[in-house]
mmCIF file of C-alpha atoms and ligand atoms in Angstrom:
data_model
loop_
_atom_site.group_PDB
_atom_site.id
_atom_site.type_symbol
_atom_site.label_atom_id
_atom_site.label_comp_id
_atom_site.label_asym_id
_atom_site.label_seq_id
_atom_site.Cartn_x
_atom_site.Cartn_y
_atom_site.Cartn_z
ATOM 1 C CA MET A 1 0.031 0.065 0.145
ATOM 2 C CA ASP A 2 1.335 3.440 -0.861
ATOM 3 C CA MET A 3 1.477 5.068 2.605
ATOM 4 C CA LEU A 4 1.810 8.939 3.406
ATOM 5 C CA THR A 5 3.006 10.629 6.333
ATOM 6 C CA ILE A 6 0.458 12.745 8.221
ATOM 7 C CA GLY A 7 2.271 15.725 7.038
ATOM 8 C CA ALA A 8 2.342 14.825 3.372
ATOM 9 C CA PHE A 9 -0.933 13.719 3.506
ATOM 10 C CA ALA A 10 -2.330 16.738 5.323
ATOM 11 C CA LYS A 11 -0.873 18.963 2.277
ATOM 12 C CA ALA A 12 -2.565 16.382 -0.330
ATOM 13 C CA CYS A 13 -6.188 17.000 1.195
ATOM 14 C CA ARG A 14 -5.587 20.488 2.912
ATOM 15 C CA LEU A 15 -6.628 19.615 6.101
ATOM 16 C CA SER A 16 -4.117 20.295 8.839
ATOM 17 C CA PRO A 17 -2.216 17.650 10.809
ATOM 18 C CA LYS A 18 -4.134 19.179 13.824
ATOM 19 C CA ALA A 19 -7.410 18.641 12.387
ATOM 20 C CA LEU A 20 -6.503 15.181 11.008
ATOM 21 C CA ARG A 21 -5.565 14.131 14.599
ATOM 22 C CA LEU A 22 -8.842 15.451 15.750
ATOM 23 C CA TYR A 23 -10.802 13.490 13.277
ATOM 24 C CA ASP A 24 -8.902 10.562 14.107
ATOM 25 C CA GLU A 25 -10.098 10.995 17.774
ATOM 26 C CA LEU A 26 -13.627 11.368 16.605
ATOM 27 C CA GLU A 27 -13.365 8.533 14.216
ATOM 28 C CA LEU A 28 -14.097 10.381 11.439
ATOM 29 C CA LEU A 29 -10.842 9.417 9.574
ATOM 30 C CA ARG A 30 -8.823 7.033 10.969
ATOM 31 C CA PRO A 31 -5.129 6.602 9.707
ATOM 32 C CA ALA A 32 -4.321 3.633 7.800
ATOM 33 C CA ARG A 33 -1.570 2.657 10.208
ATOM 34 C CA VAL A 34 -0.294 3.873 13.435
ATOM 35 C CA ASP A 35 3.376 3.029 13.923
ATOM 36 C CA PRO A 36 3.265 1.119 17.498
ATOM 37 C CA ASP A 37 6.536 2.267 18.598
ATOM 38 C CA THR A 38 6.474 6.037 17.568
ATOM 39 C CA GLY A 39 2.850 6.624 17.437
ATOM 40 C CA TYR A 40 3.160 8.370 14.031
ATOM 41 C CA ARG A 41 0.199 8.153 11.905
ATOM 42 C CA TYR A 42 0.232 6.959 8.257
ATOM 43 C CA TYR A 43 -2.363 7.326 5.669
ATOM 44 C CA ALA A 44 -3.194 5.418 2.337
ATOM 45 C CA ARG A 45 -3.425 7.476 -0.836
ATOM 46 C CA GLU A 46 -7.058 5.870 -1.389
ATOM 47 C CA GLN A 47 -8.036 7.829 1.675
ATOM 48 C CA LEU A 48 -7.238 10.975 -0.026
ATOM 49 C CA GLU A 49 -10.942 11.364 -1.487
ATOM 50 C CA GLN A 50 -12.831 10.926 1.681
ATOM 51 C CA ALA A 51 -10.488 13.528 3.386
ATOM 52 C CA ARG A 52 -11.135 15.980 0.793
ATOM 53 C CA LEU A 53 -14.835 15.369 1.272
ATOM 54 C CA VAL A 54 -14.488 15.919 4.879
ATOM 55 C CA ALA A 55 -12.513 19.326 4.142
ATOM 56 C CA TRP A 56 -15.294 20.417 1.940
ATOM 57 C CA LEU A 57 -17.922 19.447 4.044
ATOM 58 C CA ARG A 58 -16.375 21.315 6.980
ATOM 59 C CA ARG A 59 -15.946 24.411 4.605
ATOM 60 C CA LEU A 60 -19.804 24.028 4.181
ATOM 61 C CA GLY A 61 -20.249 24.283 8.142
ATOM 62 C CA MET A 62 -21.654 20.845 8.327
ATOM 63 C CA PRO A 63 -21.377 19.693 12.310
ATOM 64 C CA LEU A 64 -18.911 16.648 12.578
ATOM 65 C CA ALA A 65 -21.842 14.391 13.318
ATOM 66 C CA GLY A 66 -23.434 15.089 10.086
ATOM 67 C CA ILE A 67 -20.155 14.634 8.118
ATOM 68 C CA ARG A 68 -19.558 11.294 9.907
ATOM 69 C CA GLN A 69 -23.338 10.258 8.575
ATOM 70 C CA VAL A 70 -22.643 11.431 5.108
ATOM 71 C CA CYS A 71 -18.992 9.677 4.838
ATOM 72 C CA ALA A 72 -20.655 6.244 5.748
ATOM 73 C CA LEU A 73 -23.183 6.749 2.898
ATOM 74 C CA ALA A 74 -23.100 5.582 -0.634
ATOM 75 C CA PRO A 75 -22.773 8.510 -3.030
ATOM 76 C CA ALA A 76 -26.258 8.888 -4.038
ATOM 77 C CA ALA A 77 -27.711 8.724 -0.405
ATOM 78 C CA ALA A 78 -24.723 11.219 0.552
ATOM 79 C CA ALA A 79 -25.778 13.581 -2.239
ATOM 80 C CA ARG A 80 -29.335 13.638 -0.768
ATOM 81 C CA GLU A 81 -28.122 14.113 2.617
ATOM 82 C CA ILE A 82 -25.931 17.203 1.732
ATOM 83 C CA ARG A 83 -29.127 18.564 0.038
ATOM 84 C CA ALA A 84 -31.320 18.002 2.845
ATOM 85 C CA TYR A 85 -28.618 19.792 5.286
ATOM 86 C CA TRP A 86 -28.659 22.637 3.078
ATOM 87 C CA ALA A 87 -32.221 22.999 2.876
ATOM 88 C CA ARG A 88 -32.360 23.244 6.595
ATOM 89 C CA VAL A 89 -29.454 25.701 6.722
ATOM 90 C CA GLU A 90 -31.318 28.013 4.199
ATOM 91 C CA ALA A 91 -34.626 27.556 6.454
ATOM 92 C CA GLU A 92 -32.874 28.718 9.465
ATOM 93 C CA THR A 93 -31.118 31.693 7.722
ATOM 94 C CA ALA A 94 -34.610 32.795 6.223
ATOM 95 C CA VAL A 95 -36.043 32.919 9.837
ATOM 96 C CA ARG A 96 -33.059 35.079 10.880
ATOM 97 C CA ARG A 97 -33.105 37.290 7.676
ATOM 98 C CA ASP A 98 -36.801 38.176 8.703
ATOM 99 C CA LEU A 99 -35.559 39.110 12.258
ATOM 100 C CA ALA A 100 -32.918 41.269 10.971
ATOM 101 C CA ALA A 101 -34.963 42.895 8.314
ATOM 102 C CA PHE A 102 -37.579 43.601 11.032
ATOM 103 C CA LEU A 103 -35.029 44.911 13.461
ATOM 104 C CA ALA A 104 -33.438 47.401 10.756
ATOM 105 C CA ASP A 105 -36.873 48.610 9.834
ATOM 106 C CA HIS A 106 -37.931 49.163 13.205
ATOM 107 C CA LEU A 107 -34.624 51.101 14.121
ATOM 108 C CA SER A 108 -35.112 53.280 11.029
ATOM 109 C CA THR A 109 -38.784 54.135 11.416
ATOM 110 C CA PRO A 110 -39.383 57.360 13.033
ATOM 111 C CA HIS A 111 -41.450 57.177 16.374
ATOM 112 C CA PRO A 112 -44.127 58.423 16.650
ATOM 113 C CA PRO A 113 -44.940 58.315 12.944
ATOM 114 C CA ARG A 114 -44.886 61.245 10.771
ATOM 115 C CA LYS A 115 -47.924 63.373 10.376
ATOM 116 C CA ASP A 116 -48.599 62.889 6.863
ATOM 117 C CA THR A 117 -48.620 59.078 7.075
ATOM 118 C CA VAL A 118 -51.865 57.806 6.153
ATOM 119 C CA MET A 119 -53.359 55.868 9.024
ATOM 120 C CA LEU A 120 -54.531 52.307 8.354
ATOM 121 C CA GLU A 121 -57.107 49.906 9.742
ATOM 122 C CA LEU A 122 -58.381 46.636 9.235
ATOM 123 C CA ARG A 123 -61.747 45.809 7.580
ATOM 124 C CA TYR A 124 -62.440 42.246 8.208
ATOM 125 C CA SER A 125 -64.506 38.996 8.199
ATOM 126 C CA ALA A 126 -64.507 35.735 9.416
ATOM 127 C CA HIS A 127 -66.444 32.360 8.785
ATOM 128 C CA SER A 128 -66.082 28.735 9.726
ATOM 129 C CA ASP A 129 -68.000 25.914 8.323
ATOM 130 C CA PRO A 130 -68.129 22.117 9.194
ATOM 131 C CA GLY A 131 -67.858 21.253 5.440
ATOM 132 C CA ARG A 132 -69.863 18.480 3.907
ATOM 133 C CA VAL A 133 -68.334 15.181 5.297
ATOM 134 C CA ARG A 134 -67.256 15.846 8.890
ATOM 135 C CA PRO A 135 -69.754 15.322 11.749
ATOM 136 C CA ALA A 136 -68.256 18.445 13.647
ATOM 137 C CA ASN A 137 -66.336 21.563 12.993
ATOM 138 C CA GLN A 138 -62.926 21.787 14.872
ATOM 139 C CA ASP A 139 -61.885 24.628 13.445
ATOM 140 C CA THR A 140 -61.958 28.091 14.810
ATOM 141 C CA ALA A 141 -61.784 31.525 13.173
ATOM 142 C CA TYR A 142 -61.636 34.965 14.615
ATOM 143 C CA ALA A 143 -61.130 38.511 13.207
ATOM 144 C CA GLY A 144 -61.164 41.567 15.093
ATOM 145 C CA GLY A 145 -59.769 45.044 14.828
ATOM 146 C CA ARG A 146 -56.252 44.040 15.673
ATOM 147 C CA LEU A 147 -56.173 40.120 15.791
ATOM 148 C CA LEU A 148 -56.841 37.615 12.943
ATOM 149 C CA ALA A 149 -56.851 34.034 13.630
ATOM 150 C CA VAL A 150 -57.351 30.443 12.322
ATOM 151 C CA ALA A 151 -57.082 27.237 14.280
ATOM 152 C CA ASP A 152 -57.687 23.824 13.178
ATOM 153 C CA GLY A 153 -58.110 21.344 15.994
ATOM 154 C CA PHE A 154 -57.499 17.589 15.824
ATOM 155 C CA GLY A 155 -58.320 14.501 17.902
ATOM 156 C CA PRO A 156 -61.117 13.738 20.236
ATOM 157 C CA ALA A 157 -61.006 17.245 21.829
ATOM 158 C CA GLY A 158 -60.100 19.095 18.809
ATOM 159 C CA ALA A 159 -62.958 21.750 18.858
ATOM 160 C CA PRO A 160 -62.116 22.776 22.301
ATOM 161 C CA ALA A 161 -58.370 22.833 21.952
ATOM 162 C CA SER A 162 -58.695 25.036 18.756
ATOM 163 C CA SER A 163 -61.138 27.431 20.720
ATOM 164 C CA ALA A 164 -58.697 27.553 23.688
ATOM 165 C CA ALA A 165 -55.831 28.541 21.622
ATOM 166 C CA VAL A 166 -57.581 31.232 19.769
ATOM 167 C CA GLU A 167 -59.164 32.556 23.127
ATOM 168 C CA ALA A 168 -55.684 32.775 24.708
ATOM 169 C CA LEU A 169 -54.795 35.347 21.575
ATOM 170 C CA LYS A 170 -57.801 37.390 22.121
ATOM 171 C CA THR A 171 -56.486 39.728 24.825
ATOM 172 C CA LEU A 172 -53.959 40.912 22.059
ATOM 173 C CA ASP A 173 -57.098 42.237 20.309
ATOM 174 C CA THR A 174 -58.168 44.780 22.981
ATOM 175 C CA GLU A 175 -54.644 46.359 23.808
ATOM 176 C CA GLU A 176 -52.740 48.744 21.882
ATOM 177 C CA VAL A 177 -49.620 46.815 20.588
ATOM 178 C CA PRO A 178 -46.184 48.838 20.260
ATOM 179 C CA ALA A 179 -44.564 47.586 16.901
ATOM 180 C CA GLY A 180 -41.244 47.246 18.809
ATOM 181 C CA SER A 181 -42.534 44.526 21.389
ATOM 182 C CA VAL A 182 -44.952 42.779 19.188
ATOM 183 C CA LEU A 183 -42.865 39.568 18.369
ATOM 184 C CA ASN A 184 -42.248 39.102 22.424
ATOM 185 C CA LEU A 185 -45.824 39.349 22.857
ATOM 186 C CA LEU A 186 -46.736 37.016 20.311
ATOM 187 C CA GLU A 187 -44.282 34.505 21.429
ATOM 188 C CA ASP A 188 -45.769 34.836 25.153
ATOM 189 C CA ALA A 189 -49.187 34.475 23.582
ATOM 190 C CA VAL A 190 -48.267 31.221 21.897
ATOM 191 C CA GLN A 191 -47.145 29.884 25.151
ATOM 192 C CA ASN A 192 -50.534 31.056 26.830
ATOM 193 C CA ALA A 193 -52.205 29.124 23.996
ATOM 194 C CA THR A 194 -50.078 26.139 24.503
ATOM 195 C CA ARG A 195 -51.020 26.144 28.224
ATOM 196 C CA ALA A 196 -54.514 26.627 27.365
ATOM 197 C CA VAL A 197 -54.615 23.740 24.974
ATOM 198 C CA HIS A 198 -52.881 21.270 27.527
ATOM 199 C CA GLU A 199 -55.736 22.412 29.926
ATOM 200 C CA VAL A 200 -58.247 21.100 27.437
ATOM 201 C CA SER A 201 -56.643 17.652 27.054
ATOM 202 C CA ALA A 202 -52.892 16.530 27.977
ATOM 203 C CA ALA A 203 -53.393 13.637 25.239
ATOM 204 C CA ARG A 204 -50.533 13.578 22.660
ATOM 205 C CA ASP A 205 -53.342 12.959 19.841
ATOM 206 C CA VAL A 206 -55.349 16.457 20.736
ATOM 207 C CA GLY A 207 -53.991 19.766 19.513
ATOM 208 C CA THR A 208 -54.585 22.331 16.993
ATOM 209 C CA THR A 209 -52.632 24.343 14.178
ATOM 210 C CA LEU A 210 -52.592 28.261 14.905
ATOM 211 C CA THR A 211 -52.055 30.862 12.198
ATOM 212 C CA ALA A 212 -52.565 34.529 13.497
ATOM 213 C CA MET A 213 -51.894 38.126 12.625
ATOM 214 C CA LEU A 214 -51.492 40.831 14.683
ATOM 215 C CA TRP A 215 -52.109 44.608 13.470
ATOM 216 C CA THR A 216 -49.766 47.078 15.250
ATOM 217 C CA GLY A 217 -51.020 49.977 13.181
ATOM 218 C CA SER A 218 -47.910 50.128 10.824
ATOM 219 C CA ARG A 219 -47.209 46.303 10.119
ATOM 220 C CA LEU A 220 -48.703 42.895 10.653
ATOM 221 C CA ALA A 221 -46.784 40.299 12.961
ATOM 222 C CA LEU A 222 -47.676 36.711 11.824
ATOM 223 C CA VAL A 223 -47.328 33.762 14.376
ATOM 224 C CA HIS A 224 -47.608 30.311 12.581
ATOM 225 C CA ILE A 225 -47.578 26.512 13.879
ATOM 226 C CA GLY A 226 -49.026 23.828 11.451
ATOM 227 C CA ASP A 227 -50.648 23.548 8.244
ATOM 228 C CA SER A 228 -53.297 26.369 8.208
ATOM 229 C CA ARG A 229 -52.075 29.392 5.839
ATOM 230 C CA ALA A 230 -51.445 32.915 5.479
ATOM 231 C CA TYR A 231 -51.880 34.613 2.196
ATOM 232 C CA LEU A 232 -51.277 38.315 0.842
ATOM 233 C CA LEU A 233 -53.112 39.750 -2.162
ATOM 234 C CA ARG A 234 -51.119 42.522 -3.371
ATOM 235 C CA ASP A 235 -51.547 44.271 -6.849
ATOM 236 C CA GLY A 236 -53.433 41.375 -8.003
ATOM 237 C CA GLU A 237 -50.755 38.788 -7.039
ATOM 238 C CA LEU A 238 -51.204 36.108 -4.454
ATOM 239 C CA PHE A 239 -48.248 35.373 -2.332
ATOM 240 C CA ARG A 240 -48.186 32.659 0.372
ATOM 241 C CA ILE A 241 -46.543 34.081 3.549
ATOM 242 C CA THR A 242 -46.589 30.791 5.651
ATOM 243 C CA HIS A 243 -44.393 27.645 5.621
ATOM 244 C CA ASP A 244 -46.606 24.197 6.163
ATOM 245 C CA HIS A 245 -45.086 22.456 8.951
ATOM 246 C CA THR A 246 -45.924 19.124 7.249
ATOM 247 C CA MET A 247 -43.690 16.207 6.607
ATOM 248 C CA VAL A 248 -44.762 16.268 2.838
ATOM 249 C CA GLN A 249 -43.612 20.134 2.779
ATOM 250 C CA SER A 250 -40.165 19.409 4.512
ATOM 251 C CA MET A 251 -39.665 16.624 1.650
ATOM 252 C CA VAL A 252 -40.436 19.220 -1.063
ATOM 253 C CA ASP A 253 -37.993 21.379 0.595
ATOM 254 C CA GLU A 254 -35.365 18.672 0.470
ATOM 255 C CA GLY A 255 -35.959 17.965 -2.881
ATOM 256 C CA ARG A 256 -37.409 14.489 -2.268
ATOM 257 C CA LEU A 257 -40.964 15.332 -3.286
ATOM 258 C CA THR A 258 -42.230 17.499 -6.063
ATOM 259 C CA VAL A 259 -44.956 19.821 -5.328
ATOM 260 C CA GLN A 260 -47.470 17.917 -7.409
ATOM 261 C CA GLU A 261 -46.557 14.693 -5.599
ATOM 262 C CA ALA A 262 -47.019 16.457 -2.105
ATOM 263 C CA THR A 263 -50.823 17.354 -3.092
ATOM 264 C CA VAL A 264 -51.757 13.847 -3.444
ATOM 265 C CA HIS A 265 -49.464 12.150 -0.893
ATOM 266 C CA PRO A 266 -51.455 9.819 1.336
ATOM 267 C CA GLN A 267 -49.691 11.459 4.461
ATOM 268 C CA ARG A 268 -49.990 14.990 3.369
ATOM 269 C CA ALA A 269 -51.800 15.943 6.616
ATOM 270 C CA LEU A 270 -49.222 14.584 8.858
ATOM 271 C CA LEU A 271 -48.015 17.592 11.102
ATOM 272 C CA LEU A 272 -44.563 18.087 12.132
ATOM 273 C CA LYS A 273 -45.639 21.116 14.498
ATOM 274 C CA ALA A 274 -48.833 21.599 16.541
ATOM 275 C CA LEU A 275 -49.702 22.944 19.950
ATOM 276 C CA ALA A 276 -50.282 19.824 21.379
ATOM 277 C CA GLY A 277 -49.590 18.024 24.695
ATOM 278 C CA GLY A 278 -48.166 21.023 26.467
ATOM 279 C CA ALA A 279 -44.881 20.372 24.816
ATOM 280 C CA PRO A 280 -43.025 23.888 24.346
ATOM 281 C CA VAL A 281 -43.246 24.706 20.581
ATOM 282 C CA VAL A 282 -41.082 27.060 18.324
ATOM 283 C CA PRO A 283 -43.411 28.940 16.096
ATOM 284 C CA ASP A 284 -42.608 30.770 12.940
ATOM 285 C CA LEU A 285 -42.718 34.486 13.764
ATOM 286 C CA HIS A 286 -42.598 36.898 10.946
ATOM 287 C CA LEU A 287 -43.131 40.582 10.328
ATOM 288 C CA GLN A 288 -45.090 41.634 7.349
ATOM 289 C CA ASP A 289 -44.838 44.962 6.052
ATOM 290 C CA ALA A 290 -48.214 46.735 5.090
ATOM 291 C CA GLN A 291 -49.549 48.995 2.423
ATOM 292 C CA PRO A 292 -52.757 50.436 1.915
ATOM 293 C CA GLY A 293 -55.004 48.101 -0.444
ATOM 294 C CA ASP A 294 -53.256 45.137 0.945
ATOM 295 C CA ARG A 295 -55.656 41.981 1.373
ATOM 296 C CA PHE A 296 -54.694 38.951 3.792
ATOM 297 C CA LEU A 297 -56.399 35.760 4.091
ATOM 298 C CA LEU A 298 -56.047 33.200 6.836
ATOM 299 C CA CYS A 299 -57.446 29.872 6.208
ATOM 300 C CA SER A 300 -57.355 26.160 7.212
ATOM 301 C CA ASP A 301 -56.429 23.194 4.971
ATOM 302 C CA GLY A 302 -60.228 22.572 4.457
ATOM 303 C CA LEU A 303 -59.690 25.661 1.748
ATOM 304 C CA SER A 304 -56.228 25.014 0.750
ATOM 305 C CA GLY A 305 -56.558 21.480 0.494
ATOM 306 C CA VAL A 306 -59.259 21.567 -2.365
ATOM 307 C CA VAL A 307 -59.166 24.920 -3.840
ATOM 308 C CA ALA A 308 -56.251 25.758 -6.190
ATOM 309 C CA ASP A 309 -54.265 28.927 -5.340
ATOM 310 C CA ASP A 310 -55.177 30.553 -8.395
ATOM 311 C CA ARG A 311 -58.892 30.130 -7.920
ATOM 312 C CA ILE A 312 -58.230 31.562 -4.437
ATOM 313 C CA ARG A 313 -56.653 34.435 -6.054
ATOM 314 C CA GLN A 314 -59.507 34.978 -8.688
ATOM 315 C CA LEU A 315 -62.078 35.235 -5.939
ATOM 316 C CA LEU A 316 -60.230 37.357 -3.575
ATOM 317 C CA SER A 317 -59.453 39.782 -6.593
ATOM 318 C CA SER A 318 -63.171 39.861 -7.590
ATOM 319 C CA LEU A 319 -64.989 40.283 -4.548
ATOM 320 C CA PRO A 320 -64.203 43.528 -2.585
ATOM 321 C CA ASP A 321 -66.432 43.316 0.391
ATOM 322 C CA PRO A 322 -64.660 40.874 3.017
ATOM 323 C CA ASP A 323 -67.949 38.894 3.707
ATOM 324 C CA ASP A 324 -68.554 38.397 0.206
ATOM 325 C CA ALA A 325 -65.060 36.860 -0.229
ATOM 326 C CA VAL A 326 -65.147 34.690 2.826
ATOM 327 C CA ARG A 327 -68.504 33.327 1.682
ATOM 328 C CA ALA A 328 -67.387 32.632 -1.690
ATOM 329 C CA LEU A 329 -64.158 30.904 -0.317
ATOM 330 C CA VAL A 330 -66.045 28.621 2.045
ATOM 331 C CA ASP A 331 -68.538 27.891 -0.918
ATOM 332 C CA ALA A 332 -65.771 26.953 -3.291
ATOM 333 C CA ALA A 333 -64.405 24.465 -0.785
ATOM 334 C CA ASN A 334 -67.869 22.819 -0.310
ATOM 335 C CA ASP A 335 -68.397 22.986 -3.988
ATOM 336 C CA ALA A 336 -65.205 20.960 -4.183
ATOM 337 C CA GLY A 337 -66.689 18.231 -2.076
ATOM 338 C CA GLY A 338 -66.150 19.852 1.516
ATOM 339 C CA PRO A 339 -63.992 17.096 2.798
ATOM 340 C CA ASP A 340 -63.084 19.153 5.836
ATOM 341 C CA ASN A 341 -64.004 21.808 8.035
ATOM 342 C CA VAL A 342 -63.228 25.170 6.203
ATOM 343 C CA SER A 343 -62.362 28.554 8.016
ATOM 344 C CA CYS A 344 -61.506 31.766 6.359
ATOM 345 C CA VAL A 345 -60.256 35.141 7.611
ATOM 346 C CA VAL A 346 -60.181 38.027 4.781
ATOM 347 C CA ALA A 347 -58.892 41.439 6.209
ATOM 348 C CA ASP A 348 -58.191 44.587 4.141
ATOM 349 C CA LEU A 349 -55.995 47.464 5.033
ATOM 350 C CA VAL A 350 -57.842 50.712 4.428
ATOM 351 C CA ALA A 351 -57.606 54.311 5.122
ATOM 352 C CA ALA A 352 -58.822 54.938 8.664
ATOM 353 C CA ALA A 353 -62.012 56.705 8.861
ATOM 354 C CA ALA A 354 -61.665 60.278 10.196
HETATM 355 MG MG1 LIG B 1 -58.467 20.812 8.505
#
């Protein structure tokens, strides 16, 4: 066997001898031979490829445990694992990017707001319907001057669970919320909601999704757990502003499933996150900028599961009254068979009445 000293091997694979000794101790990259008398490490030339892979994965920022896993896999599976790792990095970065944008925005906005700024307020409507198949409605929908919320309960006590979660948020609807502390308030409210759901039932199979928006007078704060959704209709275009916490969505993110395959996957309803069992959950928090004329839709999967985004966009664009829009969306879900409870909240940002 063609053996290299640790120095020569380090040079060839661009890892330092110190790193090589560490990887030996971690059993990530064992030398081919260790001299029993001197303790010198020797590496086989065939090990160079693996050493280079380790070096590249280190440059990618992958933790050592992940590198060990990738190195043990066949090339195709290793490639999948690297893609999955990177998808997770990007998702985490996106959350931090939103927070950074919010902080920068918050620090550069004059306080109090300038006098010539148009004051905006919400014009809203909410409706929840059992659909055509389910014996009971386990959804809860709520809309007020500051708070919009949709919760989709599941399990034997799904209805009280979704109602308790929304109820726990309602104090936010009556208090003035300074924009600077809104994310903390929402985070606290979610902990209250988690406790409230736990009081309804401690069973692991009882819980609820929760998607809510809070209007601060200048922007909207969004909190989201599960597979209910929030959309923004702006200038005739529909944007989804939440990310489903479902197994199929994470498989789409990691390139293991296409969007088309996800919509018909037998386990498409399997949630990765929900308010359930009293376990602390980390919600998605997001600050949404606001413009006059923006229209927001919050809905349970009883709508998004059976009505295509383009149809949702058409209905939202053609019905200016929030009541009409909400009714038409619920009807569209029922026309498509109404297989699930369906809840919709529509809210428009309009100039405040003087
Ligand atoms: Mg549902």
